[in-house]
Tab-separated table of C-alpha atoms (C1' of nucleotides) in Angstrom:
chain	number	residue	atom	x	y	z
A	435	UNK	CA	17.298	-14.500	3.350
A	436	UNK	CA	15.441	-15.599	0.006
A	437	UNK	CA	12.547	-12.974	-1.484
A	438	UNK	CA	10.493	-15.537	-3.324
A	439	UNK	CA	8.075	-14.049	-5.963
A	440	UNK	CA	5.293	-15.466	-7.802
A	441	UNK	CA	6.132	-14.926	-11.978
A	442	UNK	CA	2.106	-13.078	-13.685
A	443	UNK	CA	0.685	-15.046	-10.315
A	444	UNK	CA	-2.980	-14.461	-11.671
A	445	UNK	CA	-2.808	-15.061	-15.083
A	446	UNK	CA	-1.055	-17.490	-14.054
A	447	UNK	CA	-3.687	-19.595	-11.955
A	448	UNK	CA	-6.308	-18.249	-14.875
A	449	UNK	CA	-3.548	-20.190	-17.873
A	450	UNK	CA	-4.118	-23.113	-14.864
A	451	UNK	CA	-8.019	-23.588	-15.099
A	452	UNK	CA	-8.051	-22.739	-18.859
A	453	UNK	CA	-5.097	-24.044	-20.548
A	454	UNK	CA	-6.183	-22.618	-23.875
A	455	UNK	CA	-5.322	-19.225	-23.129
A	456	UNK	CA	-1.675	-20.702	-22.668
A	457	UNK	CA	0.678	-17.649	-25.177
A	458	UNK	CA	-1.920	-15.329	-25.670
A	459	UNK	CA	-2.643	-12.160	-23.829
A	460	UNK	CA	-4.824	-12.565	-20.757
A	461	UNK	CA	-6.162	-8.929	-19.266
A	462	UNK	CA	-7.609	-9.693	-15.699
A	463	UNK	CA	-9.208	-6.500	-14.225
A	464	UNK	CA	-12.772	-5.400	-13.066
A	465	UNK	CA	-15.839	-7.944	-14.166
A	466	UNK	CA	-14.226	-8.818	-17.219
A	467	UNK	CA	-16.244	-6.294	-18.892
A	468	UNK	CA	-14.089	-3.812	-20.722
A	469	UNK	CA	-17.189	-1.074	-21.627
A	470	UNK	CA	-16.793	-0.750	-17.091
A	471	UNK	CA	-14.994	2.223	-15.549
A	472	UNK	CA	-12.372	-0.410	-15.006
A	473	UNK	CA	-8.697	-0.876	-14.746
A	474	UNK	CA	-6.435	-4.059	-15.417
A	475	UNK	CA	-5.598	-5.997	-11.502
A	476	UNK	CA	-2.814	-8.179	-14.250
A	477	UNK	CA	-2.147	-8.746	-17.793
A	478	UNK	CA	-0.168	-11.779	-18.167
A	479	UNK	CA	3.528	-11.199	-20.301
A	480	UNK	CA	1.877	-11.211	-23.874
A	481	UNK	CA	-0.623	-8.664	-23.032
A	482	UNK	CA	2.317	-6.727	-22.084
A	483	UNK	CA	4.093	-6.678	-25.080
A	484	UNK	CA	0.871	-4.766	-26.873
A	485	UNK	CA	1.945	-2.035	-24.004
A	486	UNK	CA	-1.204	-3.177	-21.550
A	487	UNK	CA	0.249	-1.981	-17.829
A	488	UNK	CA	-1.590	-2.990	-14.002
A	489	UNK	CA	-3.701	0.147	-12.952
A	490	UNK	CA	-4.181	0.434	-16.853
A	491	UNK	CA	-7.821	1.516	-17.673
A	492	UNK	CA	-9.834	-1.552	-18.961
A	493	UNK	CA	-11.231	0.354	-21.844
A	494	UNK	CA	-7.706	1.486	-23.391
A	495	UNK	CA	-6.251	-2.184	-22.452
A	496	UNK	CA	-8.906	-3.347	-25.398
A	497	UNK	CA	-8.127	-1.108	-27.370
A	498	UNK	CA	-4.146	-1.739	-27.120
A	499	UNK	CA	-4.666	-5.379	-27.236
A	500	UNK	CA	-7.306	-5.677	-29.420
A	501	UNK	CA	-6.736	-9.860	-28.981
A	502	UNK	CA	-6.700	-9.887	-25.711
A	503	UNK	CA	-8.857	-12.097	-23.280
A	504	UNK	CA	-9.800	-10.154	-20.855
A	505	UNK	CA	-11.354	-12.244	-17.454
A	506	UNK	CA	-13.230	-10.963	-14.104
A	507	UNK	CA	-11.236	-10.717	-11.286
A	508	UNK	CA	-11.184	-14.127	-8.795
A	509	UNK	CA	-10.324	-13.136	-6.045
A	510	UNK	CA	-10.791	-16.294	-3.995
A	511	UNK	CA	-9.289	-17.882	-6.463
A	512	UNK	CA	-5.936	-16.370	-6.277
A	513	UNK	CA	-6.032	-16.608	-2.276
A	514	UNK	CA	-6.919	-20.225	-2.550
A	515	UNK	CA	-3.686	-20.527	-4.943
A	516	UNK	CA	-1.837	-18.300	-2.826
A	517	UNK	CA	-2.743	-20.467	0.197
A	518	UNK	CA	-1.215	-23.045	-1.446
A	519	UNK	CA	2.304	-21.700	-2.514
A	520	UNK	CA	2.635	-20.041	0.884
A	521	UNK	CA	1.949	-24.091	2.959
A	522	UNK	CA	4.456	-24.919	0.124
A	523	UNK	CA	7.221	-22.557	1.595
A	524	UNK	CA	6.396	-23.141	5.104
A	525	UNK	CA	7.385	-27.453	4.251
A	526	UNK	CA	10.403	-26.701	3.603
A	527	UNK	CA	13.023	-27.765	6.157
A	528	UNK	CA	14.371	-24.105	8.418
A	529	UNK	CA	12.281	-21.772	6.654
A	530	UNK	CA	10.595	-18.924	8.217
A	531	UNK	CA	7.957	-17.170	6.278
A	532	UNK	CA	7.076	-13.895	5.935
A	533	UNK	CA	3.996	-13.603	3.542
A	534	UNK	CA	3.665	-9.870	1.649
A	535	UNK	CA	0.975	-10.293	-0.897
A	536	UNK	CA	-1.108	-12.926	-3.019
A	537	UNK	CA	2.129	-13.487	-4.492
A	538	UNK	CA	5.622	-13.033	-2.627
A	539	UNK	CA	6.757	-14.006	0.562
A	540	UNK	CA	10.212	-13.893	2.841
A	541	UNK	CA	11.821	-16.753	3.377
A	542	UNK	CA	14.564	-17.006	6.486
A	543	UNK	CA	16.530	-19.849	6.030
A	544	UNK	CA	20.045	-21.097	7.143
A	545	UNK	CA	22.320	-22.447	4.388
A	546	UNK	CA	26.131	-22.106	2.884
A	547	UNK	CA	24.370	-22.573	-0.674
A	548	UNK	CA	20.997	-20.158	-0.672
A	549	UNK	CA	20.987	-21.318	-5.116
A	550	UNK	CA	20.505	-25.043	-4.307
A	551	UNK	CA	17.680	-23.717	-1.600
A	552	UNK	CA	16.243	-21.600	-3.930
A	553	UNK	CA	16.014	-23.809	-6.373
A	554	UNK	CA	14.696	-26.695	-4.742
A	555	UNK	CA	12.265	-24.342	-3.294
A	556	UNK	CA	11.364	-23.362	-6.802
A	557	UNK	CA	10.815	-26.843	-7.838
A	558	UNK	CA	8.352	-27.412	-4.987
A	559	UNK	CA	6.289	-25.048	-5.975
A	560	UNK	CA	5.553	-26.421	-9.598
A	561	UNK	CA	5.528	-29.213	-8.525
A	562	UNK	CA	2.777	-28.767	-5.487
A	563	UNK	CA	1.521	-25.671	-7.220
A	564	UNK	CA	2.665	-26.087	-11.080
A	565	UNK	CA	3.379	-22.200	-10.903
A	566	UNK	CA	6.586	-20.261	-11.473
A	567	UNK	CA	8.226	-18.450	-9.315
A	568	UNK	CA	11.475	-15.960	-8.688
A	569	UNK	CA	13.802	-15.793	-6.357
A	570	UNK	CA	16.218	-13.228	-4.778
A	571	UNK	CA	18.556	-13.876	-2.690
A	572	UNK	CA	20.151	-11.578	-0.345
A	573	UNK	CA	22.381	-10.337	2.995
A	574	UNK	CA	19.227	-7.931	3.310
A	575	UNK	CA	15.478	-7.379	2.866
A	576	UNK	CA	16.318	-4.775	0.955
A	577	UNK	CA	18.405	-6.411	-1.318
A	578	UNK	CA	16.731	-9.738	-1.466
A	579	UNK	CA	13.456	-8.292	-2.755
A	580	UNK	CA	15.128	-6.643	-5.553
A	581	UNK	CA	17.188	-9.051	-6.627
A	582	UNK	CA	14.217	-10.794	-7.691
A	583	UNK	CA	13.604	-8.774	-10.018
A	584	UNK	CA	16.787	-10.114	-11.798
A	585	UNK	CA	15.943	-13.538	-11.730
A	586	UNK	CA	12.127	-13.320	-13.247
A	587	UNK	CA	11.282	-15.179	-14.654
A	588	UNK	CA	11.315	-18.333	-13.604
A	589	UNK	CA	15.458	-17.765	-12.243
A	590	UNK	CA	17.707	-17.081	-9.146
A	591	UNK	CA	19.785	-14.092	-8.746
A	592	UNK	CA	21.507	-12.198	-5.930
A	593	UNK	CA	22.259	-9.334	-4.157
A	594	UNK	CA	24.939	-8.710	-1.604
A	595	UNK	CA	26.512	-5.450	-0.319
A	596	UNK	CA	29.276	-7.145	-2.130
A	597	UNK	CA	27.340	-6.897	-5.533
A	598	UNK	CA	25.037	-4.093	-4.774
A	599	UNK	CA	26.824	-1.076	-5.848
A	600	UNK	CA	28.164	-2.994	-9.098
A	601	UNK	CA	24.829	-4.001	-10.020
A	602	UNK	CA	21.995	-1.044	-9.039
A	603	UNK	CA	24.749	1.635	-8.527
A	604	UNK	CA	24.083	3.740	-12.069
A	605	UNK	CA	20.328	2.605	-11.707
A	606	UNK	CA	18.020	5.246	-11.061
A	607	UNK	CA	16.523	5.873	-8.111
A	608	UNK	CA	12.871	4.442	-8.773
A	609	UNK	CA	14.422	1.216	-8.856
A	610	UNK	CA	14.871	1.262	-5.106
A	611	UNK	CA	11.518	-0.684	-3.791
A	612	UNK	CA	10.314	1.746	-1.515
A	613	UNK	CA	11.132	5.158	-4.011
A	614	UNK	CA	8.247	5.955	-6.270
A	615	UNK	CA	7.563	8.832	-9.189
A	616	UNK	CA	7.288	11.560	-6.766
A	617	UNK	CA	10.001	10.906	-4.279
A	618	UNK	CA	12.383	9.802	-7.410
A	619	UNK	CA	11.436	12.853	-8.880
A	620	UNK	CA	12.192	15.039	-5.921
A	621	UNK	CA	15.598	13.537	-5.444
A	622	UNK	CA	16.405	14.082	-8.568
A	623	UNK	CA	16.013	18.107	-7.832
A	624	UNK	CA	17.946	17.507	-5.614
A	625	UNK	CA	21.114	16.680	-8.070
A	626	UNK	CA	20.964	12.719	-6.869
A	627	UNK	CA	19.841	10.273	-9.565
A	628	UNK	CA	21.522	7.558	-9.529
A	629	UNK	CA	20.754	4.649	-6.201
A	630	UNK	CA	25.015	5.047	-6.350
A	631	UNK	CA	24.055	8.879	-5.797
A	632	UNK	CA	21.863	8.595	-2.862
A	633	UNK	CA	23.718	5.824	-1.404
A	634	UNK	CA	26.821	8.102	-1.302
A	635	UNK	CA	23.913	10.889	1.333
A	636	UNK	CA	24.519	11.593	4.384
A	637	UNK	CA	21.372	10.445	5.965
A	638	UNK	CA	21.129	14.194	7.978
A	639	UNK	CA	20.764	15.810	4.790
A	640	UNK	CA	17.828	14.300	3.480
A	641	UNK	CA	16.309	15.297	6.785
A	642	UNK	CA	15.226	18.923	5.779
A	643	UNK	CA	13.069	17.483	2.735
A	644	UNK	CA	11.989	13.982	3.591
A	645	UNK	CA	11.487	14.602	7.294
A	646	UNK	CA	13.102	12.434	10.270
A	647	UNK	CA	11.913	9.496	9.258
A	648	UNK	CA	11.834	9.082	5.921
A	649	UNK	CA	15.330	11.107	4.919
A	650	UNK	CA	17.704	8.451	6.394
A	651	UNK	CA	15.909	6.038	5.376
A	652	UNK	CA	15.848	6.768	1.651
A	653	UNK	CA	19.720	6.863	2.301
A	654	UNK	CA	19.458	3.760	3.225
A	655	UNK	CA	17.819	2.308	0.691
A	656	UNK	CA	20.311	3.710	-1.678
A	657	UNK	CA	22.636	1.676	0.637
A	658	UNK	CA	20.586	-1.520	0.124
A	659	UNK	CA	20.652	-1.629	3.658
A	660	UNK	CA	18.211	-2.178	6.252
A	661	UNK	CA	16.850	-5.138	8.353
A	662	UNK	CA	17.773	-8.092	8.274
A	663	UNK	CA	14.987	-10.257	9.786
A	664	UNK	CA	12.036	-12.040	8.735
A	665	UNK	CA	9.287	-12.443	11.004
A	666	UNK	CA	7.051	-15.055	10.719
A	667	UNK	CA	4.606	-13.557	13.555
A	668	UNK	CA	0.765	-13.057	11.885
A	669	UNK	CA	-0.339	-10.235	10.514
A	670	UNK	CA	-2.721	-8.107	12.607
A	671	UNK	CA	-4.789	-5.630	10.403
A	672	UNK	CA	-5.121	-1.727	11.543
A	673	UNK	CA	-7.774	-1.572	9.364
A	674	UNK	CA	-10.830	-3.285	6.654
A	675	UNK	CA	-11.719	-0.458	3.921
A	676	UNK	CA	-14.016	-0.795	1.131
A	677	UNK	CA	-14.052	0.947	-1.819
A	678	UNK	CA	-16.661	1.811	-5.274
A	679	UNK	CA	-16.464	3.637	-7.985
A	680	UNK	CA	-19.551	4.748	-9.596
A	681	UNK	CA	-20.746	3.974	-13.341
A	682	UNK	CA	-22.148	6.902	-13.090
A	683	UNK	CA	-21.788	9.743	-10.870
A	684	UNK	CA	-23.524	9.787	-8.119
A	685	UNK	CA	-25.098	13.954	-7.371
A	686	UNK	CA	-27.523	12.845	-5.106
A	687	UNK	CA	-27.570	13.527	-1.273
A	688	UNK	CA	-29.833	10.718	-0.945
A	689	UNK	CA	-28.340	8.502	-3.374
A	690	UNK	CA	-25.213	9.086	-1.477
A	691	UNK	CA	-26.366	8.355	2.013
A	692	UNK	CA	-27.280	4.562	0.325
A	693	UNK	CA	-24.203	4.055	-1.026
A	694	UNK	CA	-23.175	4.823	3.028
A	695	UNK	CA	-25.010	2.382	4.204
A	696	UNK	CA	-24.231	0.000	1.412
A	697	UNK	CA	-20.571	0.075	2.083
A	698	UNK	CA	-20.354	0.065	6.097
A	699	UNK	CA	-22.396	-2.990	5.985
A	700	UNK	CA	-19.259	-4.398	4.117
A	701	UNK	CA	-16.716	-3.210	5.981
A	702	UNK	CA	-18.361	-4.283	9.264
A	703	UNK	CA	-18.730	-6.984	8.168
A	704	UNK	CA	-15.095	-7.787	7.694
A	705	UNK	CA	-14.402	-5.797	10.762
A	706	UNK	CA	-17.213	-8.182	12.806
A	707	UNK	CA	-15.291	-11.427	11.418
A	708	UNK	CA	-11.995	-10.543	12.973
A	709	UNK	CA	-14.809	-9.992	16.313
A	710	UNK	CA	-13.134	-6.481	16.727
A	711	UNK	CA	-14.658	-2.954	17.460
A	712	UNK	CA	-14.676	0.111	15.514
A	713	UNK	CA	-12.186	2.493	16.429
A	714	UNK	CA	-12.448	5.364	13.764
A	715	UNK	CA	-13.363	6.571	10.399
A	716	UNK	CA	-12.168	7.504	6.982
A	717	UNK	CA	-14.253	8.376	4.409
A	718	UNK	CA	-12.521	9.000	1.341
A	719	UNK	CA	-14.617	11.115	-1.444
A	720	UNK	CA	-13.499	11.275	-5.263
A	721	UNK	CA	-14.448	13.547	-7.417
A	722	UNK	CA	-14.544	13.579	-10.997
A	723	UNK	CA	-12.117	14.101	-12.556
A	724	UNK	CA	-9.513	13.357	-10.033
A	725	UNK	CA	-9.102	14.977	-7.589
A	726	UNK	CA	-10.246	13.452	-3.536
A	727	UNK	CA	-10.121	14.020	-0.535
A	728	UNK	CA	-11.174	12.078	2.859
A	729	UNK	CA	-12.088	12.914	6.066
A	730	UNK	CA	-11.470	11.147	9.234
A	731	UNK	CA	-13.326	10.268	12.164
A	732	UNK	CA	-12.124	8.785	15.185
A	733	UNK	CA	-15.424	7.358	16.936
A	734	UNK	CA	-15.940	5.781	20.991
A	735	UNK	CA	-14.645	2.183	20.296
A	736	UNK	CA	-17.941	0.662	19.368
A	737	UNK	CA	-19.384	-3.419	17.932
A	738	UNK	CA	-22.743	-2.051	17.375
A	739	UNK	CA	-23.502	-1.696	13.402
A	740	UNK	CA	-26.369	0.880	14.089
A	741	UNK	CA	-23.980	3.171	16.134
A	742	UNK	CA	-21.659	2.861	13.212
A	743	UNK	CA	-23.035	3.690	10.201
A	744	UNK	CA	-24.636	6.760	12.559
A	745	UNK	CA	-21.279	8.349	12.633
A	746	UNK	CA	-20.268	7.374	9.051
A	747	UNK	CA	-23.637	9.147	7.899
A	748	UNK	CA	-22.371	12.333	9.885
A	749	UNK	CA	-18.840	12.350	8.241
A	750	UNK	CA	-20.997	11.821	4.982
A	751	UNK	CA	-22.610	14.828	6.131
A	752	UNK	CA	-19.658	16.874	4.719
A	753	UNK	CA	-19.362	16.184	1.678
A	754	UNK	CA	-20.197	18.998	-0.627
A	755	UNK	CA	-23.190	17.213	-2.833
A	756	UNK	CA	-23.232	19.888	-5.741
A	757	UNK	CA	-19.979	18.232	-7.146
A	758	UNK	CA	-20.813	14.914	-9.159
A	759	UNK	CA	-19.355	12.049	-7.461
A	760	UNK	CA	-17.321	9.258	-8.978
A	761	UNK	CA	-16.378	6.942	-5.815
A	762	UNK	CA	-16.623	6.509	-2.343
A	763	UNK	CA	-14.739	4.902	0.350
A	764	UNK	CA	-14.760	3.654	3.423
A	765	UNK	CA	-12.184	2.619	6.056
A	766	UNK	CA	-12.777	1.122	9.578
A	767	UNK	CA	-9.788	1.839	12.384
A	768	UNK	CA	-9.924	-0.887	14.747
A	769	UNK	CA	-8.000	-1.543	18.343
A	770	UNK	CA	-4.669	-3.245	18.179
A	771	UNK	CA	-4.314	-5.763	20.897
A	772	UNK	CA	-1.431	-5.401	23.062
A	773	UNK	CA	1.668	-7.327	21.602
A	774	UNK	CA	1.101	-6.122	18.799
A	775	UNK	CA	1.479	-2.332	19.061
A	776	UNK	CA	4.879	-2.401	19.830
A	777	UNK	CA	6.877	-4.217	17.525
A	778	UNK	CA	5.910	-7.187	17.768
A	779	UNK	CA	4.291	-7.714	14.590
A	780	UNK	CA	5.828	-6.878	10.908
A	781	UNK	CA	5.124	-3.741	10.040
A	782	UNK	CA	6.292	-1.979	6.933
A	783	UNK	CA	7.411	-4.298	4.626
A	784	UNK	CA	11.342	-4.036	4.696
A	785	UNK	CA	11.504	-1.547	7.265
B	1068	DT	C1'	-7.304	7.792	-21.860
B	1069	DC	C1'	-8.442	9.582	-17.787
B	1070	DT	C1'	-7.021	6.359	-14.036
B	1071	DG	C1'	-9.553	-0.231	-8.888
B	1072	DG	C1'	-9.371	-2.117	-4.372
B	1073	DG	C1'	-7.106	-3.497	-0.889
B	1074	DG	C1'	-3.821	-1.915	2.552
B	1075	DT	C1'	0.242	0.376	5.173
B	1076	DC	C1'	2.665	4.283	7.569
B	1077	DC	C1'	4.341	9.563	7.436
B	1078	DT	C1'	4.643	14.428	8.141
B	1079	DA	C1'	2.781	18.231	8.891
B	1080	DG	C1'	-0.616	21.742	11.402
B	1081	DG	C1'	-4.385	22.927	15.013
B	1082	DA	C1'	-5.946	22.146	19.438
B	1083	DC	C1'	-5.051	21.111	24.097
B	1084	DC	C1'	-3.086	19.908	28.460
B	1085	DC	C1'	0.697	21.669	32.233
C	514	DT	C1'	6.085	44.745	21.885
C	515	DC	C1'	6.150	40.261	22.140
C	516	DT	C1'	4.300	36.109	23.144
C	517	DG	C1'	7.664	29.715	27.658
C	518	DG	C1'	8.385	25.137	26.051
C	519	DG	C1'	7.122	20.515	25.841
C	520	DG	C1'	4.064	17.022	25.349
C	521	DT	C1'	0.040	14.158	22.944
C	522	DC	C1'	-3.799	13.760	20.319
C	523	DC	C1'	-6.819	14.600	16.083
C	524	DT	C1'	-7.438	15.378	11.588
C	525	DA	C1'	-5.902	15.939	6.739
C	526	DG	C1'	-2.820	14.754	3.329
C	527	DG	C1'	0.737	12.631	0.783
C	528	DA	C1'	3.472	8.441	-0.200
C	529	DC	C1'	4.265	3.948	-1.225
C	530	DC	C1'	3.455	-1.130	-2.709
C	531	DC	C1'	1.311	-5.171	-4.307
DNA sequence: TCTGGGGTCCTAGGACCC
DNA sequence: TCTGGGGTCCTAGGACCC
């Protein structure tokens, strides 16, 4: 199968409608105002040379790359460009497409010559959308996904059981898709620093440290193994959430209640758009400087907005109001339709 | 320097039931 | 003094991804 990943997708979409930005450092984040509390969503390759990366506070990014053009996030434009890319992938003969996000997808295909198919796919995407992409070829989802990184930018790379350890063996475990900073550090503490070392571990040996599912799964990741099925079943969302970072921290109970009402109505708009009810709520509170607390509550299934608001305000009643609040988030959980409940819908990608 | 916003899934512990 | 065993549900928190 193939993994297709657009090159610096968001920045590329911005450059398409502002050609004068080509070759310049471009940063997209927040409302495009570096004096506000916000972070970088995407940085163009030129901006990355200044040390700017996604997740970085916009204020810091602007300091590192003083000449960069800073643009607001335009989610609608990216969604529209993404839809065109995905439609192009689906129009390739024999292709099964599993969308992973705005800018990437797995493509299942039966072919003796995946490199040629990959090049054809890149050319089709470029012709229809004027966007460049990189393609990974693999015999499992994990290998295809990891392979794409070696193809960037605009290239093609193949990773299979044959060359997996040659290519990945000496690399740190954090290079694996699904191993982040925390897990790579915990693995290192167990004497497992490289992919080859992880690949050699007995899966059962990791159960004590990482649990019955995650432990064996990490060992499998080290070998690049896992599912090899591209599943194009339409995605069914488990829930919807909204978060707001306040430019000034909230301190008053009345401010909190107002913010919760606002969040609830935005979340409910997303839920109602699907015509599904709510069965649970999670309220997230970020205090300053950086401690997060969540309150979760199952509720009786309801589509009544006033009822959901009342339940959300109950949750908000648990907030310790004496500490300044930097962020509030609200998530609504929705019931899953019967046919999506048991393994029929794609779950966590690559599992 | 001070950390977005939208998601998913896993784990652990307590409550509760039979 | 020693307090079953198995199961499910709920809550809180952690980790990861784009």
